[in-house]
């Protein structure tokens, strides 16, 4: 029996040893502000994909002032804003005219921010240039339309070499970085580390060049002169901060270089040992995404390795949303530019379909663990279930006392962090590559059956559906875009327009630089590589001229937007759905949270919502 236990333990350790990504307490975590973090389980080279591609779930017109109608709403939105991304990252800026933001589970929420450096960043081209899914079929009605996010394949890549055990820090953008101002000049910012790294490289090169003459005393004198005199003149107010990153002894400069720079040298606690990860963390690369085996489900979650019965497949850290009605969407009065709250809600935010809830509670929970939002429903094929995470010997997990609190308390300042954690556990052995299913519950199943009945009644005789931007992006991959003159007699389908990726430069001397109407004219110079594509370079545009077909079988264009841009290649133009015209805005699209089993749902979270709704 002892031998069997040792064999099982050995198998568990071996299964963890090839884990590429871990969830554990962040190096930035404190007792007052607990944080979870992501850690590399293997060495990554710059450019490597880290983890699996994720979904992005838009929240339409959500963060505007009009939604902050009372103190609780304000507290909830302020809390949620700390986990949201701008729509540029997925090319979703045309979903609405107002405050639309996105939830990106996995890396988008669990990879933390560090003012000193980041080692992972979004590869935006992976979602901006994504190939649309085969389902739903172009021009055909489908139950999934409006019920699942069209934004997928959001991929994170390493921006520099990442060693095993290193915590992952994401690029949160310039807004988070700030402008670097610091009254006392002693707060380290990202640019300080970069300048310090340049100085370390220059010092090492100098000392190598004059190695024969470089006695220890001379090396000390050179280092002191440069950091005390030259650096003060060259770096100005930032000299104090930069100097603090340079070792006082020349012999340690190479050590700084060897560990990957001043950021890693100054923060050695950001790298955890395999033993520490095994003790304090949990492996989170048991799931990959792929087209679901259920036609109506869109994408699904599949195992990356064999999972034994009773094993935790994935943790599900949760973000609490204590007021489900905050996810209601009301008719928008475009003249007043705010919703008409006197009217009944016209629907709910798409994120409702990805949340967990209970019919007797106003609280819903948004799972943010990698890939868990892809786990679909099946009563017949269910091979997993959800349960509350147990702290056990881990210093993290479910914060048990939160289950005894009223939901509205969980967005007060003392609780604005991820303290609720559930787990997906295998209820039988699951083969590698098999799709993972859970049972969403009776209420969800009843809602889905009712929705499908109504869907069939409407679309059984006429299954047609308006063409969308994704459909035209497939059709026009090697077909010429229409000029404005051609569109007047042969328009694109309603609700679709063109957008262009643009980097530009002034035209050479001798070329007109303005149109007759005073619009500036410039030349297109990029983006030319997938890595250079970003949503911030994506603009409204209209094609005004088209070249003859080129040798590559495509065309170049002159486009008009805020400027007139010449020589725009075919690949830099995409169709997008116009404001409020994508499938997400479909009236009557399915909306219902995933059910948390009644037997494990906390009594203090029940506020009689089902009884109130039934009595109205």
Coordinates of C-alpha atoms in Angstrom, one line a residue:
X1 CA 0.0 0.0 0.0
X2 CA 2.9 2.4 0.8
X3 CA 4.4 1.6 -2.6
X4 CA 1.1 2.4 -4.3
X5 CA 0.9 5.8 -2.5
X6 CA 4.4 6.6 -3.4
X7 CA 3.7 5.7 -7.1
X8 CA 0.6 7.9 -7.1
X9 CA 2.6 10.8 -5.5
X10 CA 5.4 10.3 -8.1
X11 CA 2.8 10.5 -10.9
X12 CA 1.3 13.7 -9.5
X13 CA 4.7 15.3 -9.3
X14 CA 5.6 14.3 -12.8
X15 CA 2.3 15.7 -14.1
X16 CA 3.1 19.0 -12.5
X17 CA 6.7 19.1 -13.7
X18 CA 5.7 19.7 -17.3
X19 CA 3.2 22.4 -16.4
X20 CA 3.9 25.6 -18.4
X21 CA 1.8 28.0 -16.4
X22 CA 1.0 28.3 -12.7
X23 CA -1.4 30.3 -10.5
X24 CA -0.1 31.3 -7.1
X25 CA 0.0 34.2 -4.7
X26 CA 1.6 37.2 -6.5
X27 CA 4.9 38.6 -5.4
X28 CA 3.1 41.9 -5.0
X29 CA 0.5 40.4 -2.7
X30 CA 0.2 41.9 0.8
X31 CA -2.1 41.0 3.8
X32 CA -4.2 44.1 3.1
X33 CA -4.3 43.7 -0.6
X34 CA -4.0 40.0 -1.6
X35 CA -3.2 39.3 -5.2
X36 CA -3.0 36.1 -7.3
X37 CA -0.4 36.0 -10.0
X38 CA 0.7 33.9 -13.0
X39 CA 4.1 32.2 -13.1
X40 CA 6.1 30.6 -15.9
X41 CA 6.5 26.9 -15.5
X42 CA 9.1 26.7 -18.3
X43 CA 11.6 29.0 -19.9
X44 CA 10.1 31.2 -22.6
X45 CA 12.0 33.0 -25.3
X46 CA 11.0 36.4 -26.6
X47 CA 8.1 36.0 -29.0
X48 CA 6.9 32.7 -27.5
X49 CA 3.2 32.3 -27.0
X50 CA 2.5 32.1 -23.2
X51 CA -0.6 30.1 -22.2
X52 CA -3.7 29.6 -24.4
X53 CA -5.6 32.2 -26.5
X54 CA -8.5 33.8 -24.6
X55 CA -11.9 35.3 -25.2
X56 CA -12.8 39.0 -24.9
X57 CA -16.3 39.8 -23.7
X58 CA -17.5 43.4 -24.3
X59 CA -19.6 45.3 -21.8
X60 CA -21.6 47.7 -23.9
X61 CA -21.9 51.4 -22.7
X62 CA -21.2 50.0 -19.2
X63 CA -18.8 52.4 -17.4
X64 CA -20.6 55.7 -18.3
X65 CA -21.8 57.9 -15.5
X66 CA -25.5 57.1 -16.3
X67 CA -25.0 53.6 -14.9
X68 CA -23.7 54.8 -11.6
X69 CA -27.3 55.6 -10.3
X70 CA -26.7 54.8 -6.7
X71 CA -23.8 54.2 -4.2
X72 CA -23.8 50.4 -4.7
X73 CA -23.7 50.8 -8.5
X74 CA -20.8 53.2 -8.2
X75 CA -18.9 50.8 -5.9
X76 CA -19.5 47.9 -8.2
X77 CA -18.4 49.7 -11.4
X78 CA -15.4 51.2 -9.7
X79 CA -14.3 47.8 -8.6
X80 CA -14.9 46.2 -12.0
X81 CA -13.0 48.9 -13.8
X82 CA -9.7 47.7 -12.3
X83 CA -10.1 44.4 -14.3
X84 CA -11.2 45.9 -17.7
X85 CA -9.4 46.5 -20.9
X86 CA -10.1 49.1 -23.6
X87 CA -11.8 47.8 -26.8
X88 CA -8.7 48.6 -28.9
X89 CA -7.1 45.4 -27.9
X90 CA -9.7 43.3 -29.8
X91 CA -10.8 45.8 -32.4
X92 CA -14.2 46.2 -30.7
X93 CA -14.3 50.0 -30.7
X94 CA -17.3 50.1 -33.0
X95 CA -19.5 48.0 -30.7
X96 CA -21.0 51.2 -29.3
X97 CA -20.5 55.0 -29.2
X98 CA -20.0 55.3 -25.5
X99 CA -18.2 53.5 -22.6
X100 CA -17.7 50.0 -23.9
X101 CA -14.9 48.0 -22.2
X102 CA -13.9 44.3 -22.2
X103 CA -13.3 41.5 -19.8
X104 CA -10.4 39.3 -20.9
X105 CA -10.2 36.3 -18.5
X106 CA -7.0 34.5 -17.8
X107 CA -3.9 36.7 -18.6
X108 CA -6.1 39.7 -19.0
X109 CA -7.0 39.7 -15.3
X110 CA -4.5 37.5 -13.5
X111 CA -1.2 38.8 -15.0
X112 CA -0.4 41.8 -12.8
X113 CA 1.0 45.2 -13.4
X114 CA 4.5 46.3 -12.3
X115 CA 5.7 49.8 -12.8
X116 CA 9.2 48.6 -13.3
X117 CA 8.8 46.2 -16.3
X118 CA 6.5 43.9 -18.2
X119 CA 7.5 40.6 -19.7
X120 CA 4.3 39.7 -21.6
X121 CA 2.1 41.7 -24.0
X122 CA -0.9 41.1 -26.3
X123 CA -0.2 40.0 -29.8
X124 CA -3.1 42.0 -31.1
X125 CA -2.9 40.8 -34.6
X126 CA -4.1 37.3 -33.4
X127 CA -7.5 38.7 -32.7
X128 CA -7.6 41.7 -35.1
X129 CA -6.8 39.5 -38.1
X130 CA -8.5 36.3 -36.8
X131 CA -10.2 33.9 -39.2
X132 CA -13.9 33.9 -38.4
X133 CA -15.3 30.6 -37.1
X134 CA -17.1 28.1 -39.5
X135 CA -20.2 28.3 -37.2
X136 CA -22.4 30.2 -37.6
X137 CA -22.6 29.9 -41.4
X138 CA -22.7 33.2 -43.3
X139 CA -26.2 34.5 -43.9
X140 CA -27.8 31.8 -41.8
X141 CA -29.6 32.2 -38.4
X142 CA -28.0 30.2 -35.6
X143 CA -28.9 29.9 -31.9
X144 CA -25.4 31.1 -30.9
X145 CA -25.8 34.4 -32.6
X146 CA -25.6 37.1 -30.0
X147 CA -25.1 34.5 -27.3
X148 CA -21.3 34.1 -27.5
X149 CA -18.6 36.6 -28.0
X150 CA -17.1 37.0 -31.5
X151 CA -13.8 38.2 -30.1
X152 CA -11.5 35.2 -29.5
X153 CA -7.9 34.2 -30.0
X154 CA -6.4 37.0 -27.8
X155 CA -2.9 35.8 -27.4
X156 CA -0.1 36.8 -25.0
X157 CA 3.5 36.5 -26.0
X158 CA 6.8 37.0 -24.1
X159 CA 8.4 40.3 -24.8
X160 CA 11.8 39.1 -23.4
X161 CA 13.3 35.9 -22.1
X162 CA 11.3 34.6 -19.1
X163 CA 12.9 32.1 -16.8
X164 CA 11.1 29.2 -15.1
X165 CA 9.4 30.5 -12.0
X166 CA 9.2 34.2 -13.1
X167 CA 6.0 36.0 -12.4
X168 CA 4.3 37.4 -15.5
X169 CA 3.7 41.1 -15.7
X170 CA 1.5 42.5 -18.5
X171 CA 1.8 45.7 -20.4
X172 CA -1.2 47.7 -19.2
X173 CA -0.5 50.7 -21.4
X174 CA 0.7 54.2 -21.0
X175 CA -2.3 55.3 -18.8
X176 CA -1.2 52.9 -16.1
X177 CA 2.5 53.9 -16.5
X178 CA 1.7 57.6 -16.0
X179 CA 4.1 60.3 -17.1
X180 CA 6.9 59.4 -14.8
X181 CA 6.7 62.6 -12.7
X182 CA 7.9 62.2 -9.2
X183 CA 8.4 65.1 -6.8
X184 CA 11.2 63.3 -4.9
X185 CA 12.7 61.5 -7.9
X186 CA 12.9 58.3 -5.9
X187 CA 10.0 56.3 -7.3
X188 CA 11.3 53.8 -9.9
X189 CA 9.5 53.7 -13.2
X190 CA 10.0 51.5 -16.3
X191 CA 12.2 54.0 -18.1
X192 CA 14.6 54.0 -15.2
X193 CA 15.3 50.3 -15.5
X194 CA 15.7 50.6 -19.3
X195 CA 18.2 53.5 -18.9
X196 CA 20.0 51.6 -16.1
X197 CA 20.3 48.5 -18.4
X198 CA 21.8 50.7 -21.1
X199 CA 24.4 52.1 -18.6
X200 CA 25.3 48.6 -17.4
X201 CA 25.8 47.4 -21.0
X202 CA 28.0 50.5 -21.7
X203 CA 30.1 50.0 -18.6
X204 CA 30.7 46.3 -19.3
X205 CA 31.7 47.1 -22.9
X206 CA 34.0 49.9 -21.7
X207 CA 35.7 47.7 -19.1
X208 CA 36.1 44.8 -21.6
X209 CA 37.6 47.2 -24.2
X210 CA 40.2 48.4 -21.6
X211 CA 40.5 45.1 -19.7
X212 CA 44.3 45.1 -19.7
X213 CA 44.5 48.6 -18.1
X214 CA 41.4 48.0 -15.8
X215 CA 42.8 47.4 -12.3
X216 CA 40.2 47.0 -9.5
X217 CA 40.9 50.6 -8.3
X218 CA 40.5 52.0 -11.8
X219 CA 37.2 50.1 -12.3
X220 CA 35.9 51.5 -9.0
X221 CA 37.0 55.1 -10.0
X222 CA 35.3 54.7 -13.4
X223 CA 32.1 53.5 -11.9
X224 CA 32.0 56.2 -9.3
X225 CA 32.8 59.0 -11.8
X226 CA 30.1 57.9 -14.3
X227 CA 27.3 57.4 -11.7
X228 CA 28.1 60.5 -9.7
X229 CA 29.1 63.0 -12.4
X230 CA 28.1 61.9 -15.9
X231 CA 24.8 60.3 -14.9
X232 CA 23.7 63.4 -13.0
X233 CA 24.3 65.6 -16.1
X234 CA 22.8 63.2 -18.6
X235 CA 19.7 62.0 -16.7
X236 CA 18.8 65.1 -14.7
X237 CA 16.1 64.5 -12.2
X238 CA 16.0 60.8 -12.9
X239 CA 19.7 60.3 -12.0
X240 CA 19.0 59.5 -8.4
X241 CA 16.6 56.7 -9.3
X242 CA 18.8 55.3 -12.0
X243 CA 21.9 55.3 -9.8
X244 CA 20.0 53.2 -7.2
X245 CA 19.8 50.4 -9.8
X246 CA 23.6 50.3 -10.6
X247 CA 25.7 48.0 -8.3
X248 CA 28.2 49.9 -6.2
X249 CA 30.9 47.3 -7.1
X250 CA 32.0 46.8 -10.7
X251 CA 32.4 43.1 -10.2
X252 CA 28.6 42.8 -9.9
X253 CA 27.8 44.4 -13.2
X254 CA 28.1 41.1 -15.1
X255 CA 25.7 39.5 -12.5
X256 CA 23.1 42.1 -13.4
X257 CA 23.5 41.2 -17.1
X258 CA 23.4 37.5 -16.4
X259 CA 20.0 37.6 -14.7
X260 CA 18.4 39.6 -17.5
X261 CA 18.9 43.2 -16.3
X262 CA 18.5 45.6 -13.4
X263 CA 14.8 44.8 -12.9
X264 CA 15.4 41.1 -12.3
X265 CA 18.5 41.8 -10.3
X266 CA 16.7 44.2 -8.0
X267 CA 13.6 42.0 -7.6
X268 CA 14.9 38.4 -7.2
X269 CA 11.8 37.5 -5.2
X270 CA 9.8 37.6 -8.5
X271 CA 11.3 34.3 -9.5
X272 CA 9.9 31.3 -7.6
X273 CA 11.5 27.8 -7.3
X274 CA 9.7 24.7 -8.7
X275 CA 9.4 23.5 -5.1
X276 CA 7.7 26.8 -4.1
X277 CA 5.3 26.6 -7.1
X278 CA 4.4 23.0 -6.2
X279 CA 3.6 24.0 -2.6
X280 CA 1.9 27.3 -3.1
X281 CA 0.5 27.2 -6.6
X282 CA -1.6 25.1 -8.9
X283 CA -1.1 24.2 -12.6
X284 CA -3.4 26.0 -15.0
X285 CA -2.5 24.6 -18.4
X286 CA -4.8 21.6 -18.3
X287 CA -7.2 23.2 -20.9
X288 CA -6.9 24.4 -24.5
X289 CA -9.6 25.9 -26.7
X290 CA -11.1 24.6 -29.9
X291 CA -14.4 24.4 -31.8
X292 CA -16.9 22.7 -29.5
X293 CA -18.4 19.3 -30.4
X294 CA -21.8 20.9 -29.6
X295 CA -22.8 22.9 -32.7
X296 CA -24.7 25.6 -30.8
X297 CA -21.8 26.3 -28.4
X298 CA -19.2 28.0 -30.5
X299 CA -15.8 27.2 -28.9
X300 CA -15.1 24.7 -26.2
X301 CA -12.6 23.6 -23.6
X302 CA -10.4 20.5 -24.1
X303 CA -7.9 18.7 -21.9
X304 CA -4.2 19.0 -22.7
X305 CA -3.4 15.9 -20.7
X306 CA -5.1 12.9 -19.1
X307 CA -7.1 14.0 -16.0
X308 CA -8.0 11.4 -13.3
X309 CA -11.3 11.4 -11.5
X310 CA -11.3 13.7 -8.5
X311 CA -8.5 15.9 -9.9
X312 CA -8.9 19.6 -10.0
X313 CA -8.9 20.5 -13.7
X314 CA -8.7 24.3 -13.2
X315 CA -9.2 26.8 -10.5
X316 CA -11.9 29.5 -11.1
X317 CA -11.0 32.7 -9.3
X318 CA -14.2 34.8 -9.4
X319 CA -15.0 38.5 -9.6
X320 CA -18.1 39.4 -7.7
X321 CA -20.9 41.4 -9.2
X322 CA -23.4 41.9 -6.3
X323 CA -26.2 43.5 -8.4
X324 CA -27.3 41.5 -11.4
X325 CA -29.6 44.3 -12.6
X326 CA -26.5 46.4 -13.3
X327 CA -26.1 44.1 -16.4
X328 CA -29.4 45.2 -17.8
X329 CA -29.2 47.2 -21.1
X330 CA -31.8 50.0 -21.6
X331 CA -33.0 51.6 -24.9
X332 CA -30.5 54.4 -25.7
X333 CA -31.9 57.9 -26.3
X334 CA -29.4 59.1 -28.9
X335 CA -30.5 62.7 -28.7
X336 CA -30.0 62.8 -24.9
X337 CA -27.0 60.3 -25.3
X338 CA -28.1 58.3 -22.3
X339 CA -30.4 55.3 -21.8
X340 CA -34.1 55.7 -21.1
X341 CA -34.5 54.1 -17.7
X342 CA -38.2 54.7 -17.7
X343 CA -38.5 51.9 -20.3
X344 CA -38.1 48.2 -19.5
X345 CA -34.6 46.8 -20.2
X346 CA -34.1 45.7 -23.8
X347 CA -31.7 42.9 -22.8
X348 CA -28.7 42.1 -20.7
X349 CA -24.9 42.3 -21.2
X350 CA -23.3 39.4 -23.0
X351 CA -21.2 38.7 -19.9
X352 CA -24.3 37.3 -18.2
X353 CA -23.8 34.1 -20.2
X354 CA -20.3 33.6 -18.8
X355 CA -21.2 34.3 -15.1
X356 CA -22.3 31.9 -12.4
X357 CA -25.3 32.6 -10.3
X358 CA -28.3 31.3 -8.4
X359 CA -32.1 32.1 -9.0
X360 CA -32.5 33.3 -5.4
X361 CA -29.6 35.8 -5.5
X362 CA -28.8 39.1 -7.1
X363 CA -25.1 38.2 -7.1
X364 CA -23.3 36.8 -10.1
X365 CA -19.7 35.7 -10.3
X366 CA -17.5 36.2 -13.3
X367 CA -14.8 33.4 -13.6
X368 CA -11.4 34.7 -14.6
X369 CA -9.3 31.5 -14.6
X370 CA -7.6 30.7 -17.9
X371 CA -9.9 28.9 -20.4
X372 CA -12.7 28.2 -17.9
X373 CA -15.2 30.4 -19.7
X374 CA -15.0 27.9 -22.6
X375 CA -16.4 25.0 -20.6
X376 CA -19.8 24.2 -22.1
X377 CA -23.0 22.6 -20.8
X378 CA -24.1 19.0 -21.2
X379 CA -26.2 16.9 -18.9
X380 CA -25.5 13.7 -20.8
X381 CA -21.8 14.2 -21.3
X382 CA -20.9 16.0 -18.0
X383 CA -17.5 14.9 -16.9
X384 CA -16.8 17.6 -14.3
X385 CA -18.5 19.7 -11.7
X386 CA -17.8 22.9 -9.8
X387 CA -17.1 23.2 -6.1
X388 CA -15.7 25.7 -3.7
X389 CA -11.9 25.8 -3.5
X390 CA -10.4 24.5 -0.3
X391 CA -7.4 26.4 1.1
X392 CA -5.9 23.1 2.4
X393 CA -2.2 23.6 2.5
X394 CA -2.3 26.5 0.0
X395 CA -2.0 30.1 1.2
X396 CA -4.8 31.0 -1.2
X397 CA -8.1 29.6 -2.3
X398 CA -11.6 30.5 -1.3
X399 CA -11.8 33.2 1.4
X400 CA -14.3 31.2 3.4
X401 CA -15.7 34.1 5.5
X402 CA -16.9 35.9 2.4
X403 CA -19.5 33.2 2.0
X404 CA -21.1 34.5 5.3
X405 CA -21.2 38.1 4.1
X406 CA -23.9 40.0 2.3
X407 CA -23.1 40.5 -1.3
X408 CA -23.1 44.3 -1.1
X409 CA -20.3 44.2 1.4
X410 CA -18.0 42.5 -1.0
X411 CA -17.3 45.6 -3.1
X412 CA -16.4 47.8 -0.1
X413 CA -12.8 49.0 -0.1
X414 CA -11.6 46.2 2.2
X415 CA -12.8 43.5 -0.2
X416 CA -11.9 44.9 -3.6
X417 CA -9.8 41.9 -4.7
X418 CA -10.3 38.4 -5.9
X419 CA -11.2 36.4 -2.8
X420 CA -13.8 34.0 -4.1
X421 CA -12.4 30.9 -5.8
X422 CA -14.2 27.8 -7.2
X423 CA -12.7 24.8 -8.9
X424 CA -13.6 22.6 -11.8
X425 CA -13.1 18.9 -10.7
X426 CA -13.2 15.8 -12.9
X427 CA -16.1 13.5 -12.0
X428 CA -14.5 10.7 -14.0
X429 CA -11.3 10.0 -15.9
X430 CA -11.0 12.4 -18.8
X431 CA -8.8 11.5 -21.8
X432 CA -6.3 13.9 -23.3
X433 CA -8.0 16.0 -26.0
X434 CA -11.5 15.2 -24.7
X435 CA -14.0 18.1 -24.3
X436 CA -14.8 19.2 -20.8
X437 CA -18.5 19.6 -19.8
X438 CA -20.4 20.6 -16.7
X439 CA -24.1 20.7 -15.9
X440 CA -25.3 24.3 -15.9
X441 CA -28.4 23.4 -13.8
X442 CA -32.2 23.1 -14.1
X443 CA -32.9 26.8 -14.5
X444 CA -30.3 27.3 -17.3
X445 CA -31.6 24.2 -19.1
X446 CA -35.2 25.4 -18.9
X447 CA -34.2 28.9 -20.2
X448 CA -32.3 27.3 -23.1
X449 CA -35.1 25.0 -24.0
X450 CA -37.5 28.0 -24.0
X451 CA -35.1 30.0 -26.1
X452 CA -34.6 27.2 -28.6
X453 CA -38.4 26.7 -29.0
X454 CA -38.8 30.4 -29.8
X455 CA -35.8 30.4 -32.1
X456 CA -37.2 27.5 -34.1
X457 CA -40.6 29.1 -34.4
X458 CA -39.1 32.3 -35.8
X459 CA -36.4 30.8 -38.1
X460 CA -37.6 27.4 -39.2
X461 CA -39.3 28.9 -42.3
X462 CA -36.8 31.6 -43.0
X463 CA -33.3 30.7 -41.7
X464 CA -31.7 33.7 -43.4
X465 CA -29.6 36.2 -41.5
X466 CA -28.1 39.6 -42.4
X467 CA -24.4 39.3 -43.5
X468 CA -22.0 40.6 -40.9
X469 CA -18.4 42.0 -41.0
X470 CA -16.8 38.6 -40.3
X471 CA -18.7 37.2 -43.4
X472 CA -17.4 39.9 -45.7
X473 CA -13.9 39.6 -44.4
X474 CA -13.9 36.0 -45.7
X475 CA -15.5 37.0 -49.0
X476 CA -13.2 39.9 -49.6
X477 CA -9.9 38.3 -48.6
X478 CA -9.0 38.2 -52.3
X479 CA -11.7 40.3 -53.8
X480 CA -11.3 44.0 -54.4
X481 CA -12.9 46.5 -52.0
X482 CA -15.4 48.8 -53.6
X483 CA -14.7 52.5 -54.2
X484 CA -17.2 55.1 -52.9
X485 CA -18.4 55.6 -56.4
X486 CA -19.1 51.9 -56.8
X487 CA -20.9 51.7 -53.5
X488 CA -23.5 54.3 -54.6
X489 CA -24.9 51.7 -57.1
X490 CA -23.8 48.5 -55.4
X491 CA -23.7 49.1 -51.6
X492 CA -22.3 46.7 -49.0
X493 CA -24.9 45.1 -46.7
X494 CA -26.5 47.4 -44.1
X495 CA -24.7 47.9 -40.8
X496 CA -21.2 47.2 -42.2
X497 CA -18.3 49.6 -42.9
X498 CA -14.6 49.5 -43.6
X499 CA -11.7 50.3 -41.3
X500 CA -8.1 50.6 -42.1
X501 CA -4.8 49.9 -40.2
X502 CA -2.7 53.0 -40.8
X503 CA 0.8 54.3 -40.1
X504 CA 1.6 57.2 -42.3
X505 CA 4.4 59.6 -43.4
X506 CA 4.4 62.9 -45.2
X507 CA 4.6 62.7 -49.0
X508 CA 7.9 63.6 -50.7
X509 CA 8.5 67.2 -51.9
X510 CA 6.7 68.0 -55.1
X511 CA 3.6 66.0 -54.3
X512 CA 0.3 67.6 -53.2
X513 CA -0.1 67.4 -49.4
X514 CA -3.7 68.5 -49.2
X515 CA -6.9 67.8 -51.2
X516 CA -9.0 70.5 -52.7
X517 CA -11.1 70.4 -49.6
X518 CA -8.2 71.0 -47.3
X519 CA -7.7 67.4 -46.1
X520 CA -4.1 66.3 -45.5
X521 CA -2.7 63.7 -47.8
X522 CA -0.1 61.2 -46.6
X523 CA 1.5 57.9 -47.6
X524 CA 0.9 54.6 -46.0
X525 CA 4.0 53.0 -44.4
X526 CA 2.5 50.3 -42.1
X527 CA 1.8 48.2 -40.3
X528 CA 3.8 45.7 -42.4
X529 CA 4.3 42.8 -39.9
X530 CA 1.6 41.0 -37.8
X531 CA 3.4 42.1 -34.6
X532 CA 2.8 45.7 -35.6
X533 CA -1.0 45.5 -35.9
X534 CA -2.9 47.1 -33.0
X535 CA -6.4 48.4 -32.5
X536 CA -5.0 51.9 -31.8
X537 CA -3.9 52.0 -35.5
X538 CA -7.4 51.1 -36.7
X539 CA -9.5 53.9 -38.1
X540 CA -12.7 54.5 -40.1
X541 CA -12.0 54.7 -43.7
X542 CA -13.6 54.8 -47.2
X543 CA -12.0 53.6 -50.4
X544 CA -11.9 56.4 -53.0
X545 CA -9.5 54.9 -55.6
X546 CA -8.3 51.4 -56.4
X547 CA -5.1 50.4 -58.3
X548 CA -4.9 47.9 -61.1
X549 CA -4.5 44.3 -59.8
X550 CA -0.9 43.8 -58.6
X551 CA 1.4 40.8 -59.2
X552 CA 0.4 39.3 -55.9
X553 CA -3.2 39.2 -57.1
X554 CA -4.4 42.0 -54.8
X555 CA -4.8 45.8 -55.0
X556 CA -3.6 49.0 -53.4
X557 CA -6.0 51.7 -52.5
X558 CA -6.3 55.4 -51.7
X559 CA -8.5 55.8 -48.7
X560 CA -10.2 58.7 -47.0
X561 CA -10.8 59.2 -43.3
X562 CA -9.4 61.9 -41.0
X563 CA -6.7 62.1 -43.7
X564 CA -6.4 60.9 -47.3
X565 CA -3.8 58.0 -47.3
X566 CA -2.2 56.7 -50.5
X567 CA -0.9 53.2 -51.3
X568 CA -2.9 51.3 -48.6
X569 CA -2.5 47.6 -49.3
X570 CA -5.4 45.2 -49.4
X571 CA -4.4 43.4 -46.2
X572 CA -4.7 46.7 -44.2
X573 CA -8.4 47.0 -44.8
X574 CA -11.1 45.1 -42.8
X575 CA -14.8 45.2 -42.5
X576 CA -16.3 46.0 -39.1
X577 CA -19.9 46.0 -37.9
X578 CA -21.2 49.5 -37.4
X579 CA -22.2 50.9 -34.0
X580 CA -24.8 48.6 -32.3
X581 CA -25.1 46.3 -35.4
X582 CA -23.0 43.2 -34.5
X583 CA -24.7 40.0 -33.4
X584 CA -24.0 41.0 -29.7
X585 CA -26.9 43.5 -30.0
X586 CA -29.4 41.0 -31.3
X587 CA -32.8 41.5 -29.7
X588 CA -33.9 38.3 -27.8
X589 CA -30.4 36.7 -27.9
X590 CA -30.0 34.1 -25.2
X591 CA -29.0 35.4 -21.8
X592 CA -28.8 33.3 -18.6
X593 CA -26.1 32.8 -15.9
X594 CA -24.6 29.4 -15.3
X595 CA -26.1 27.8 -12.2
X596 CA -24.3 27.2 -8.9
X597 CA -25.8 24.1 -7.4
X598 CA -28.3 24.9 -4.6
X599 CA -26.7 22.6 -2.1
X600 CA -23.4 24.6 -2.1
X601 CA -24.8 28.1 -2.6
X602 CA -24.3 30.3 0.6
X603 CA -27.4 31.1 2.5
X604 CA -26.3 34.8 3.2
X605 CA -26.1 35.4 -0.5
X606 CA -29.8 34.5 -1.1
X607 CA -32.0 37.6 -1.2
X608 CA -35.2 36.0 -2.5
X609 CA -34.7 37.3 -6.1
X610 CA -36.7 34.4 -7.6
X611 CA -39.7 35.0 -5.3
X612 CA -39.6 38.8 -6.1
X613 CA -39.5 38.1 -9.8
X614 CA -42.3 35.6 -9.6
X615 CA -44.5 38.1 -7.7
X616 CA -44.1 40.9 -10.2

